[in-house]
PDB file of C-alpha atoms in Angstrom:
ATOM      1  CA  MET A 310      -0.005   0.057   0.045  1.00  0.00           C
ATOM      2  CA  LEU A 311       1.361   3.419  -0.897  1.00  0.00           C
ATOM      3  CA  VAL A 312       1.805   5.729   2.063  1.00  0.00           C
ATOM      4  CA  THR A 313       2.600   9.423   1.390  1.00  0.00           C
ATOM      5  CA  THR A 314       2.728  12.709   3.172  1.00  0.00           C
ATOM      6  CA  THR A 315       1.524  14.530   0.060  1.00  0.00           C
ATOM      7  CA  ASN A 316      -2.022  15.237  -0.518  1.00  0.00           C
ATOM      8  CA  ASN A 317      -1.854  13.665  -4.004  1.00  0.00           C
ATOM      9  CA  VAL A 318       0.235  11.101  -6.006  1.00  0.00           C
ATOM     10  CA  GLU A 319       1.808  12.410  -9.149  1.00  0.00           C
ATOM     11  CA  GLY A 320       0.258  10.495 -12.303  1.00  0.00           C
ATOM     12  CA  LYS A 321      -2.522   9.104 -10.280  1.00  0.00           C
ATOM     13  CA  LYS A 322      -6.078  10.198  -9.770  1.00  0.00           C
ATOM     14  CA  VAL A 323      -7.937   9.803  -6.446  1.00  0.00           C
ATOM     15  CA  VAL A 324     -11.072   8.044  -7.392  1.00  0.00           C
ATOM     16  CA  LYS A 325     -12.542   7.635  -3.915  1.00  0.00           C
ATOM     17  CA  TYR A 326     -11.801   9.459  -0.580  1.00  0.00           C
ATOM     18  CA  ILE A 327     -12.781   6.825   2.070  1.00  0.00           C
ATOM     19  CA  GLY A 328     -11.907   8.615   5.332  1.00  0.00           C
ATOM     20  CA  LEU A 329      -9.438   9.239   8.115  1.00  0.00           C
ATOM     21  CA  VAL A 330      -7.355   6.319   9.230  1.00  0.00           C
ATOM     22  CA  THR A 331      -4.880   6.280  12.299  1.00  0.00           C
ATOM     23  CA  GLY A 332      -2.562   4.043  13.997  1.00  0.00           C
ATOM     24  CA  GLU A 333      -1.186   4.497  17.399  1.00  0.00           C
ATOM     25  CA  THR A 334       1.462   2.918  19.524  1.00  0.00           C
ATOM     26  CA  ILE A 335       2.936   3.572  22.982  1.00  0.00           C
ATOM     27  CA  ILE A 336       6.310   1.957  23.784  1.00  0.00           C
ATOM     28  CA  GLY A 337       8.426   1.961  26.775  1.00  0.00           C
ATOM     29  CA  ALA A 338      12.215   2.415  26.940  1.00  0.00           C
ATOM     30  CA  ASN A 339      13.751   0.244  29.495  1.00  0.00           C
ATOM     31  CA  PHE A 340      15.998   1.193  32.416  1.00  0.00           C
ATOM     32  CA  PHE A 341      19.180   0.202  30.779  1.00  0.00           C
ATOM     33  CA  LYS A 342      18.647   2.134  27.676  1.00  0.00           C
ATOM     34  CA  ASP A 343      18.008   5.235  29.910  1.00  0.00           C
ATOM     35  CA  ILE A 344      21.350   4.624  31.623  1.00  0.00           C
ATOM     36  CA  PHE A 345      23.388   4.406  28.393  1.00  0.00           C
ATOM     37  CA  ALA A 346      21.371   7.440  26.886  1.00  0.00           C
ATOM     38  CA  GLY A 347      22.417   9.375  29.906  1.00  0.00           C
ATOM     39  CA  ILE A 348      26.108   8.478  29.433  1.00  0.00           C
ATOM     40  CA  ARG A 349      25.805   9.441  25.748  1.00  0.00           C
ATOM     41  CA  ASP A 350      24.343  12.793  26.688  1.00  0.00           C
ATOM     42  CA  ILE A 351      27.515  13.395  28.807  1.00  0.00           C
ATOM     43  CA  VAL A 352      30.157  12.180  26.250  1.00  0.00           C
ATOM     44  CA  GLY A 353      28.200  12.920  23.189  1.00  0.00           C
ATOM     45  CA  GLY A 354      27.057  10.724  20.225  1.00  0.00           C
ATOM     46  CA  ARG A 355      23.910   9.191  18.939  1.00  0.00           C
ATOM     47  CA  SER A 356      21.699   6.926  21.034  1.00  0.00           C
ATOM     48  CA  GLY A 357      21.186   3.853  18.837  1.00  0.00           C
ATOM     49  CA  SER A 358      18.992   2.154  21.339  1.00  0.00           C
ATOM     50  CA  TYR A 359      16.585   5.045  21.439  1.00  0.00           C
ATOM     51  CA  GLU A 360      16.734   5.471  17.764  1.00  0.00           C
ATOM     52  CA  GLN A 361      15.754   1.774  17.377  1.00  0.00           C
ATOM     53  CA  VAL A 362      12.791   2.220  19.798  1.00  0.00           C
ATOM     54  CA  LEU A 363      11.651   5.328  17.916  1.00  0.00           C
ATOM     55  CA  ARG A 364      11.753   3.354  14.565  1.00  0.00           C
ATOM     56  CA  GLU A 365       9.913   0.482  15.929  1.00  0.00           C
ATOM     57  CA  ALA A 366       7.216   2.731  17.378  1.00  0.00           C
ATOM     58  CA  LYS A 367       6.828   4.566  13.930  1.00  0.00           C
ATOM     59  CA  ASN A 368       6.836   1.274  11.958  1.00  0.00           C
ATOM     60  CA  THR A 369       4.023  -0.231  14.225  1.00  0.00           C
ATOM     61  CA  ALA A 370       1.928   3.038  14.146  1.00  0.00           C
ATOM     62  CA  VAL A 371       2.029   3.136  10.267  1.00  0.00           C
ATOM     63  CA  SER A 372       1.483  -0.670   9.844  1.00  0.00           C
ATOM     64  CA  GLU A 373      -1.645  -0.406  12.018  1.00  0.00           C
ATOM     65  CA  MET A 374      -2.777   2.569   9.983  1.00  0.00           C
ATOM     66  CA  GLN A 375      -2.242   0.639   6.676  1.00  0.00           C
ATOM     67  CA  GLN A 376      -4.078  -2.563   8.170  1.00  0.00           C
ATOM     68  CA  TYR A 377      -7.179  -0.163   8.932  1.00  0.00           C
ATOM     69  CA  ALA A 378      -7.019   1.353   5.438  1.00  0.00           C
ATOM     70  CA  ALA A 379      -7.000  -1.970   3.721  1.00  0.00           C
ATOM     71  CA  ALA A 380      -9.829  -3.242   5.781  1.00  0.00           C
ATOM     72  CA  MET A 381     -11.764  -0.122   4.446  1.00  0.00           C
ATOM     73  CA  GLY A 382     -10.925  -0.964   0.701  1.00  0.00           C
ATOM     74  CA  ALA A 383      -8.174   1.575   0.267  1.00  0.00           C
ATOM     75  CA  ASN A 384      -5.139   1.072  -1.746  1.00  0.00           C
ATOM     76  CA  ALA A 385      -3.249   4.263  -0.441  1.00  0.00           C
ATOM     77  CA  ILE A 386      -3.021   6.655   2.270  1.00  0.00           C
ATOM     78  CA  ILE A 387      -2.265  10.256   1.524  1.00  0.00           C
ATOM     79  CA  GLY A 388      -1.579  13.275   3.679  1.00  0.00           C
ATOM     80  CA  VAL A 389       0.211  11.158   6.270  1.00  0.00           C
ATOM     81  CA  ASP A 390       1.260  12.944   9.628  1.00  0.00           C
ATOM     82  CA  LEU A 391       3.319  11.449  12.343  1.00  0.00           C
ATOM     83  CA  ASP A 392       3.167  12.799  15.928  1.00  0.00           C
ATOM     84  CA  TYR A 393       5.427  11.983  18.594  1.00  0.00           C
ATOM     85  CA  GLU A 394       4.903  12.477  22.382  1.00  0.00           C
ATOM     86  CA  THR A 395       6.354  11.315  25.711  1.00  0.00           C
ATOM     87  CA  VAL A 396       3.833  10.119  28.285  1.00  0.00           C
ATOM     88  CA  GLY A 397       3.764   8.374  31.623  1.00  0.00           C
ATOM     89  CA  SER A 398       5.671   9.278  34.784  1.00  0.00           C
ATOM     90  CA  GLY A 399       8.729  11.395  33.999  1.00  0.00           C
ATOM     91  CA  GLY A 400       8.083  10.757  30.168  1.00  0.00           C
ATOM     92  CA  SER A 401       9.117   7.179  30.494  1.00  0.00           C
ATOM     93  CA  MET A 402       7.088   6.014  27.472  1.00  0.00           C
ATOM     94  CA  LEU A 403       6.945   7.245  23.953  1.00  0.00           C
ATOM     95  CA  MET A 404       3.641   7.558  21.892  1.00  0.00           C
ATOM     96  CA  VAL A 405       3.556   7.684  18.239  1.00  0.00           C
ATOM     97  CA  THR A 406       0.368   8.424  16.229  1.00  0.00           C
ATOM     98  CA  ALA A 407       0.093   8.202  12.450  1.00  0.00           C
ATOM     99  CA  SER A 408      -2.917   9.609  10.744  1.00  0.00           C
ATOM    100  CA  GLY A 409      -3.841  10.119   7.069  1.00  0.00           C
ATOM    101  CA  THR A 410      -6.608   9.833   4.533  1.00  0.00           C
ATOM    102  CA  ALA A 411      -7.473   6.452   3.032  1.00  0.00           C
ATOM    103  CA  VAL A 412      -8.084   6.596  -0.629  1.00  0.00           C
ATOM    104  CA  VAL A 413      -8.435   4.462  -3.724  1.00  0.00           C
ATOM    105  CA  LEU A 414      -6.166   5.590  -6.507  1.00  0.00           C
ATOM    106  CA  GLU A 415      -6.929   4.755 -10.174  1.00  0.00           C
ATOM    107  CA  ASP A 416      -5.062   1.667 -11.490  1.00  0.00           C
TER     108      ASP A 416
END
């Protein structure tokens, strides 16, 4: 299924707008990742463990959104927006929300 942040797809016509679809995920980062990320904050560098958690959360939210769109008969999702928030006590969990418009594109 095509997923795009744009409101149209070059060379394709939207033949049916189905409606809003979303996917959400909340994922926690564990204690050891927090410790190593804190060390990286001090010495510099990227936090590979947090980047992996972020990618996993995004992929899960987008996949869930695609499943809903497919169940509605869509073959594409346009106008996709991804939002990231921390939730829980002390921001210990990451919430990722994906939303877009399920559509049917011409063949």
